[in-house]
XYZ file of C-alpha atoms in Angstrom:
410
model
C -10.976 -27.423 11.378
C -10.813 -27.831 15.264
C -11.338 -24.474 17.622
C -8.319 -23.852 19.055
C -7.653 -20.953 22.011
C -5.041 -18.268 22.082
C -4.673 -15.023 21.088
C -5.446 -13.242 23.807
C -2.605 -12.337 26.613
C -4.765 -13.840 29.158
C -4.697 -17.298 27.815
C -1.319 -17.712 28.263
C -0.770 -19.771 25.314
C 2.248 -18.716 22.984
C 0.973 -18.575 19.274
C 2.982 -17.984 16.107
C 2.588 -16.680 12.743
C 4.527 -16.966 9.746
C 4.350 -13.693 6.994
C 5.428 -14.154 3.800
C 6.504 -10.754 2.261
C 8.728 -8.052 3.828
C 6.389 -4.938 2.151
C 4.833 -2.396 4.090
C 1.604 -4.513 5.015
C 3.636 -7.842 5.848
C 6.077 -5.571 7.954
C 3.420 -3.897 9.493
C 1.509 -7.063 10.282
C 4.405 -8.782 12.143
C 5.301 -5.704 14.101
C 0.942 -5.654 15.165
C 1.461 -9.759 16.122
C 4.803 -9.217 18.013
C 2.617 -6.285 19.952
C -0.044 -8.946 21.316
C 2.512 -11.545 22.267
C 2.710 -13.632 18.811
C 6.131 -15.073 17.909
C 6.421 -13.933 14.019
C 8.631 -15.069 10.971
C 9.058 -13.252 7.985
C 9.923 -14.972 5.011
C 10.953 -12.655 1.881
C 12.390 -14.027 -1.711
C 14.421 -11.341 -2.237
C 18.177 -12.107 -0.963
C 18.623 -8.830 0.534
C 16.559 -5.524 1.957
C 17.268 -2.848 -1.017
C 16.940 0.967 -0.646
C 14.481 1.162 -3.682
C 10.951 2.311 -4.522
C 9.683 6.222 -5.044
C 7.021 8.073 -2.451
C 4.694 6.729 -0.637
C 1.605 8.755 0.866
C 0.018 8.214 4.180
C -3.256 9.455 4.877
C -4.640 10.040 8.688
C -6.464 6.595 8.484
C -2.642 4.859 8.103
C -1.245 7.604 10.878
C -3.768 6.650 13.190
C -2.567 2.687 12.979
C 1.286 3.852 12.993
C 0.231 5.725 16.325
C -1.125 2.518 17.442
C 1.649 0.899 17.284
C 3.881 3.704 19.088
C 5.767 4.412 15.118
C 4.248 7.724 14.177
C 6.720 9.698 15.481
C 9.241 7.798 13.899
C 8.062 7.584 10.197
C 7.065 11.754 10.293
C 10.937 12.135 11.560
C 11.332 10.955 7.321
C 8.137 12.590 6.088
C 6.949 15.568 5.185
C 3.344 17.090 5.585
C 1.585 17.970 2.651
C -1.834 18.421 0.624
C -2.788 16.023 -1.714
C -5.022 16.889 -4.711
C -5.934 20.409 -3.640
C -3.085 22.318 -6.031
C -4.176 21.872 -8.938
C -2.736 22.660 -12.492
C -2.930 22.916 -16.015
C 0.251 21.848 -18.232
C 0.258 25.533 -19.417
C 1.061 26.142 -15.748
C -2.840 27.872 -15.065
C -4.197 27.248 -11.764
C -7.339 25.211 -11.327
C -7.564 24.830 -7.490
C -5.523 26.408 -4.454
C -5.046 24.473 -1.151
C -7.293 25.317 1.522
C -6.532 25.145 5.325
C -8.875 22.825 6.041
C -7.797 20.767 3.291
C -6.494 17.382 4.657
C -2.963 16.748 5.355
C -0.562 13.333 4.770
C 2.530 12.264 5.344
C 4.400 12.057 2.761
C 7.619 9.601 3.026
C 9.883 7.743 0.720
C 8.951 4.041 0.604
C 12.834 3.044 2.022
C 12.103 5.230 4.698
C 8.859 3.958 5.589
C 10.516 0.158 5.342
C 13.630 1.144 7.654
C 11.231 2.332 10.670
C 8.938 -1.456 9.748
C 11.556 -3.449 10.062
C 13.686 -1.665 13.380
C 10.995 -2.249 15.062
C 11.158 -6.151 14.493
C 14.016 -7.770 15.508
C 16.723 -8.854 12.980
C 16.042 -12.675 13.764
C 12.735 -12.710 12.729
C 13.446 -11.677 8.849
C 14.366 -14.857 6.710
C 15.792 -13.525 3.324
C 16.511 -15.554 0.063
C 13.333 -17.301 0.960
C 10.814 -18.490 -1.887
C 7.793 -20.145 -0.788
C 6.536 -22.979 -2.569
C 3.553 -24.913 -0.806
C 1.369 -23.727 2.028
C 0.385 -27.283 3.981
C -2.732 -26.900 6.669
C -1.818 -30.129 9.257
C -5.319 -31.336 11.052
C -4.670 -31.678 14.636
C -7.814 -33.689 14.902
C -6.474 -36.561 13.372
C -2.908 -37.141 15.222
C -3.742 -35.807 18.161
C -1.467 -32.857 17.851
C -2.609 -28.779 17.384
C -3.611 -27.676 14.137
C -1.406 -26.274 12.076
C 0.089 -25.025 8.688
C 3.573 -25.050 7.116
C 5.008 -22.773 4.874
C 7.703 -24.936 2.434
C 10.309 -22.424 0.636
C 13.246 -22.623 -0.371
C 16.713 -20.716 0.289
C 20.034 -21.002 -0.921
C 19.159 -24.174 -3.424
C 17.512 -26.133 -0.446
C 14.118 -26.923 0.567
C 12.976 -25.882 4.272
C 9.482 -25.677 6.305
C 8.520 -23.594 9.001
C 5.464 -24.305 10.994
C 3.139 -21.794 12.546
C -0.804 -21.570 13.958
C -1.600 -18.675 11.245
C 0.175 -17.557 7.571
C -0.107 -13.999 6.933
C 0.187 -13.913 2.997
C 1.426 -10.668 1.888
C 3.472 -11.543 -0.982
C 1.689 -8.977 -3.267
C -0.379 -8.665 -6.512
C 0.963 -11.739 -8.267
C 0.443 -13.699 -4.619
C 2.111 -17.251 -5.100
C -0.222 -18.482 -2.111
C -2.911 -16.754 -3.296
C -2.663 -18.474 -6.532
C -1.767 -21.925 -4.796
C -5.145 -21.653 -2.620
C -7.670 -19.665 -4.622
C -6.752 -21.426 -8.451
C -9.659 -20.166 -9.872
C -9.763 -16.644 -8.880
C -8.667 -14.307 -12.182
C -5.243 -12.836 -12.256
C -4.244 -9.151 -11.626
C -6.623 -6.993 -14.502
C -4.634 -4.422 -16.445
C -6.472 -1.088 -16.111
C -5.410 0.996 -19.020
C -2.914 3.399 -17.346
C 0.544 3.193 -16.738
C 3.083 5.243 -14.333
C 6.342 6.351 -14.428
C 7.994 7.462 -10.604
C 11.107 9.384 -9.338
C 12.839 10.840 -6.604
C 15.570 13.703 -7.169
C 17.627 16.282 -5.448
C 17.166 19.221 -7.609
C 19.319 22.624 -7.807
C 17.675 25.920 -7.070
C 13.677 24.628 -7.309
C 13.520 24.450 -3.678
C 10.622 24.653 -1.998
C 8.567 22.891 -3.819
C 5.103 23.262 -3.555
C 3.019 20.103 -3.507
C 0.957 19.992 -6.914
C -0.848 18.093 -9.774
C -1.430 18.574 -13.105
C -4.026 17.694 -15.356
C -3.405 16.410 -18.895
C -6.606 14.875 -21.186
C -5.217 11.388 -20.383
C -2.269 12.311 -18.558
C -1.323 13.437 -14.530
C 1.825 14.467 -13.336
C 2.295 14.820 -9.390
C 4.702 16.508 -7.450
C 4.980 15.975 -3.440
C 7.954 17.552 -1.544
C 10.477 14.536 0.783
C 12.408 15.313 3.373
C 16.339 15.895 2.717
C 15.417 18.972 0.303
C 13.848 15.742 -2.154
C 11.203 15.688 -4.755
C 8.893 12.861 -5.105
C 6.974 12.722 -8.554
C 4.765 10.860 -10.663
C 3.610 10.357 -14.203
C 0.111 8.536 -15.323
C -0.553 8.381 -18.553
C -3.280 5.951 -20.669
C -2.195 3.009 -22.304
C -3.664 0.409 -25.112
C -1.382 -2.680 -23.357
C 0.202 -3.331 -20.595
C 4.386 -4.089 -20.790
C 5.172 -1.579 -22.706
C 9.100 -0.703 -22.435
C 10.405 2.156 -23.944
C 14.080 1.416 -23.702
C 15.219 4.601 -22.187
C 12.361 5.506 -19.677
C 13.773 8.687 -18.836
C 14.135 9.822 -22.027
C 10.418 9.006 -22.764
C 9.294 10.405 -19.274
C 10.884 14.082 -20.676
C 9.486 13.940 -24.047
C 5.849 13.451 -22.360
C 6.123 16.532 -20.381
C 8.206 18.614 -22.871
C 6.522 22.030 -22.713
C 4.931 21.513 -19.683
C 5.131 24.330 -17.094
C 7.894 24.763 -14.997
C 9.464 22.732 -12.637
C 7.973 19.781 -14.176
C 10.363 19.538 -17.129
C 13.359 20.745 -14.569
C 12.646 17.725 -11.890
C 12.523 15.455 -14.585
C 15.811 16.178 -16.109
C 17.699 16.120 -12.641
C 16.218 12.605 -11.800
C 19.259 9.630 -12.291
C 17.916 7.516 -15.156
C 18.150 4.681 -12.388
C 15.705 6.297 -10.473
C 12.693 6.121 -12.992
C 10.495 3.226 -12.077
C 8.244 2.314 -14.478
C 5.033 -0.130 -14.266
C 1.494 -0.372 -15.069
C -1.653 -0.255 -13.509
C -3.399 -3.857 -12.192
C -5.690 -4.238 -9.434
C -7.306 -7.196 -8.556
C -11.104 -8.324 -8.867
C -13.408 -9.404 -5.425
C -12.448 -12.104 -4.117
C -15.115 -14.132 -1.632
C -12.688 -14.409 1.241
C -9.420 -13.580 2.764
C -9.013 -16.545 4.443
C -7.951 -20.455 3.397
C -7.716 -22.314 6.701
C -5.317 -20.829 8.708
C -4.138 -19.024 5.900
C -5.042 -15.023 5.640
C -4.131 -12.860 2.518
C -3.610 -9.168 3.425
C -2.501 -6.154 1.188
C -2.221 -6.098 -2.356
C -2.216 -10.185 -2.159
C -6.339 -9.167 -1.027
C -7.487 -6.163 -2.991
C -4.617 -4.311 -4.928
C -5.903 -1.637 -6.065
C -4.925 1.929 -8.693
C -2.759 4.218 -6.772
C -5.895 6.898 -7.915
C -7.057 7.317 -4.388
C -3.756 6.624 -2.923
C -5.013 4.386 -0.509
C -2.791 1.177 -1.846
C -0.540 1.012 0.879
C -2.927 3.010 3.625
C -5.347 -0.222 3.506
C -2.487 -2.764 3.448
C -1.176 -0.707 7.133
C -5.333 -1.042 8.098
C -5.269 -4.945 7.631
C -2.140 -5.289 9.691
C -3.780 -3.984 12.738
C -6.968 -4.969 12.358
C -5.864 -8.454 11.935
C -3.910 -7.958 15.164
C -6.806 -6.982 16.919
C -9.374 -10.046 15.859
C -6.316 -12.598 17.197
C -6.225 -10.261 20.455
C -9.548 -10.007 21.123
C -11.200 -13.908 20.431
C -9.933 -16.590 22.039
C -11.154 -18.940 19.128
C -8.799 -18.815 15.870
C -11.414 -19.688 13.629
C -14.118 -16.656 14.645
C -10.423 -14.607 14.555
C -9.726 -15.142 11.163
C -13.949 -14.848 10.034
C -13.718 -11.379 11.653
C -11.146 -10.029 10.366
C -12.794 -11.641 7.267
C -15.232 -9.534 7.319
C -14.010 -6.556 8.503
C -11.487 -6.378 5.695
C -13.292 -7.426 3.004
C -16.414 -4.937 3.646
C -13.675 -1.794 4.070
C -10.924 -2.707 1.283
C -12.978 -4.017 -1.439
C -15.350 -0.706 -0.982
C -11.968 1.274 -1.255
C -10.947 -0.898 -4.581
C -14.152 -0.399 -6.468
C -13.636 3.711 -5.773
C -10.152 3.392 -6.724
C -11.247 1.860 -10.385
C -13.905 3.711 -10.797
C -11.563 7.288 -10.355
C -9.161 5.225 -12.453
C -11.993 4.748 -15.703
C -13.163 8.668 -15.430
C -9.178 9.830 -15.567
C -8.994 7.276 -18.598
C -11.122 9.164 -20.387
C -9.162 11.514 -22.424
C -11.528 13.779 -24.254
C -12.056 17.102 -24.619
C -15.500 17.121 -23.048
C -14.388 15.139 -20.221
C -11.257 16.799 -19.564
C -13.194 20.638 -19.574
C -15.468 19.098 -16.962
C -12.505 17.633 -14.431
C -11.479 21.195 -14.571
C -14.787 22.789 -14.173
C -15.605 20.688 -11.314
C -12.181 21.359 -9.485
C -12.728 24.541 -9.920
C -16.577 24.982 -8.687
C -16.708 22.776 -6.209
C -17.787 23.976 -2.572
C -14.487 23.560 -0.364
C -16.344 21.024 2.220
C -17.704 19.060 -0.467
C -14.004 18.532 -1.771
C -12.649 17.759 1.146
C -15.320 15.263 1.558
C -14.392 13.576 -2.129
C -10.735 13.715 -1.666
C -10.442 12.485 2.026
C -13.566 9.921 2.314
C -11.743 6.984 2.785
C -9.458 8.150 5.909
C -11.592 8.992 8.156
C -11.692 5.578 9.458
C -9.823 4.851 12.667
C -8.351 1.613 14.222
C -9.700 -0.561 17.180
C -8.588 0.589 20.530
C -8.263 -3.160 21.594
C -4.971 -3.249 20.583
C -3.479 -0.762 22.530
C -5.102 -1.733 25.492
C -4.028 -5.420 25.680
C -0.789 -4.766 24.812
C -0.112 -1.917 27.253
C -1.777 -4.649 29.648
C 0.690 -7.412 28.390
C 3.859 -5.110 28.958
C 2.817 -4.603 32.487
């Protein structure tokens, strides 16, 4: 493929990108390309923006980029602040580990929430709804003539359309259509043995709620406090298969933590039966690159990972701007897209690998194994702790970003 220039604010050249996916990384990705002067599209399949989904944690590594990009105050306007993995239970209600004040703090924020402040910050022309993508086409300037680039065929409303941009930003999720189109022999999404059940509820007379999780041998069930007096919480349990239904998911949710110490059983009850998501756990082998062309996968199209480490949707944020950055900050598209290659790859798959290696040790469901969790949580030096339960967010952002666009605004 023929260099090209742009990127930069001081070229002067107008670039644009097309993102496929309206989640949290595609959102955040267009908002990070708008910031250094990129004209963005955003192409989603699903015919309208829906309120849905269940919590969503945000660890200082994903606050740093949302500061970047001038939205932190906006998102912790919807989120609460809260200690993850440092209350620790037993089902009989026994405490294993206490909070600590030096333990670190996220934000925790409903998913809609999170999606509302993404998307106000874009304007309403660049989201394309009812929009399927079919085909991702790279176009060779070098023999026409003309710049190279890459169309995006989808289709909306019964009828085929294109839209042609200098980069795709594929962030179309696990089951990535363009992934699939452009790596065909890279495995599919690997079942890891767990499944989860969310909620969110508005419970009588359990309020405050402390921010907690117990251990079951095979089972966790987490609670983290929302803003608007809400309860975000979460069920992971071991599983032989993956698709198993259950019919009535809230009725099978409430017979898994029958007996299990108060408010767990409570917040179950007062969740709407239309509130209980259920899925399972997948996460995604290495894959050798990120980038096809002028085509760049990013967020759980790259490296979905288990929710374990809670870092899903932190490292999907981290792409966004780190993407950003690489287009800012070399003129030549091609070295762009190998940096942010690299970059990415190095960080995200590292982050993966921990994620399903926490996911195979809370697999095992044994009596051994479960007395030593406990012991462990409970002996464990309080630096060393914070050390294994905040590792991956200490990482912070490039400062490129903010500097050229502060300098493009001016």
């Amino acid at each position: 493929m023929r260099s090209s220039e742009g990127g930069s604010p001081s070229s002067g050249v107008s670039r644009s990108a097309v993102v496929v996916g309206a989640g949290i990384g595609g959102l955040t990705a267009a908002v990070a390309l708008r910031r250094i002067g990129w004209h963005v599209t955003v192409l989603e399949r699903a015919t309208a923006i829906a309120t849905v989904g269940a919590g969503l944690s945000l660890w200082p590594n994903a606050v740093r980029v949302l500061a970047l990009l001038d939205l932190d105050e906006a998102v912790a306007s919807h989120a609460v602040s809260a200690v993850i993995r440092a209350n620790m239970r037993n089902p009989n209600g026994r405490w294993v580990r206490h909070a600590h004040p030096c333990d670190v703090k996220v934000l925790v924020v409903h998913r809609a929430d999170l999606h509302q402040v993404l998307r106000g910050a874009l304007p309403q022309e660049a989201l394309r709804t009812d929009a399927t993508v079919v085909a991702v086409t790279e176009k060779d300037g070098e023999k026409d003539g003309a710049q190279d680039r890459v169309t995006v065929t989808y289709e909306s409303q019964g009828a085929r359309q294109e839209v042609t941009a200098d980069l795709v930003v594929a962030a179309d999720g696990i089951d990535s259509a363009i992934r699939r189109q452009l790596w065909p022999d890279h495995p599919v999404a690997r079942f890891q043995r767990r499944t989860i059940w969310r909620g969110v509820t508005e419970p009588d007379g359990v309020w405050p709620i402390t921010e907690s999780l117990t251990l079951g041998r095979g089972a966790q069930f987490g609670l983290l406090p929302l803003t608007d007096h809400r309860v975000y919480w979460f069920l992971v349990v071991n599983a032989d298969q993956p698709g198993q239904g259950y019919g009535d998911e809230h009725a099978e949710v409430r017979r898994r933590v029958d007996g299990w110490h108060d408010p767990i059983p409570v917040l179950v009850e007062a969740t709407r039966p239309d509130r209980v998501l259920h899925n399972d756990n997948f996460d995604l082998d290495p894959l050798p690159t990120f980038v096809h062309g002028r085509t760049v996968l990013l967020g759980d199209a790259a490296h979905a990972m288990t929710p374990d480490l809670g870092q899903g949707g932190c490292q999907a944020i981290e792409d966004a701007v780190v993407l950003a950055d690489a287009l800012l900050t070399n003129r030549d598209l091609s070295g762009a897209l190998a940096s942010y290659d690299q970059q990415r790859r190095t960080r995200a798959q590292a982050v993966a690998a921990a994620a399903r290696q926490s996911n195979a040790r809370n697999c095992n469901d044994s009596a051994v194994a479960y007395a030593m969790t406990n012991l462990v949580a409970q002996l464990t030096p309080q630096g060393l702790w914070r050390k294994l339960t905040a590792e991956w967010s200490t990482w912070t952002p490039p400062t490129a970003l903010r500097t050229g666009a502060s300098r493009r605004r001016t």
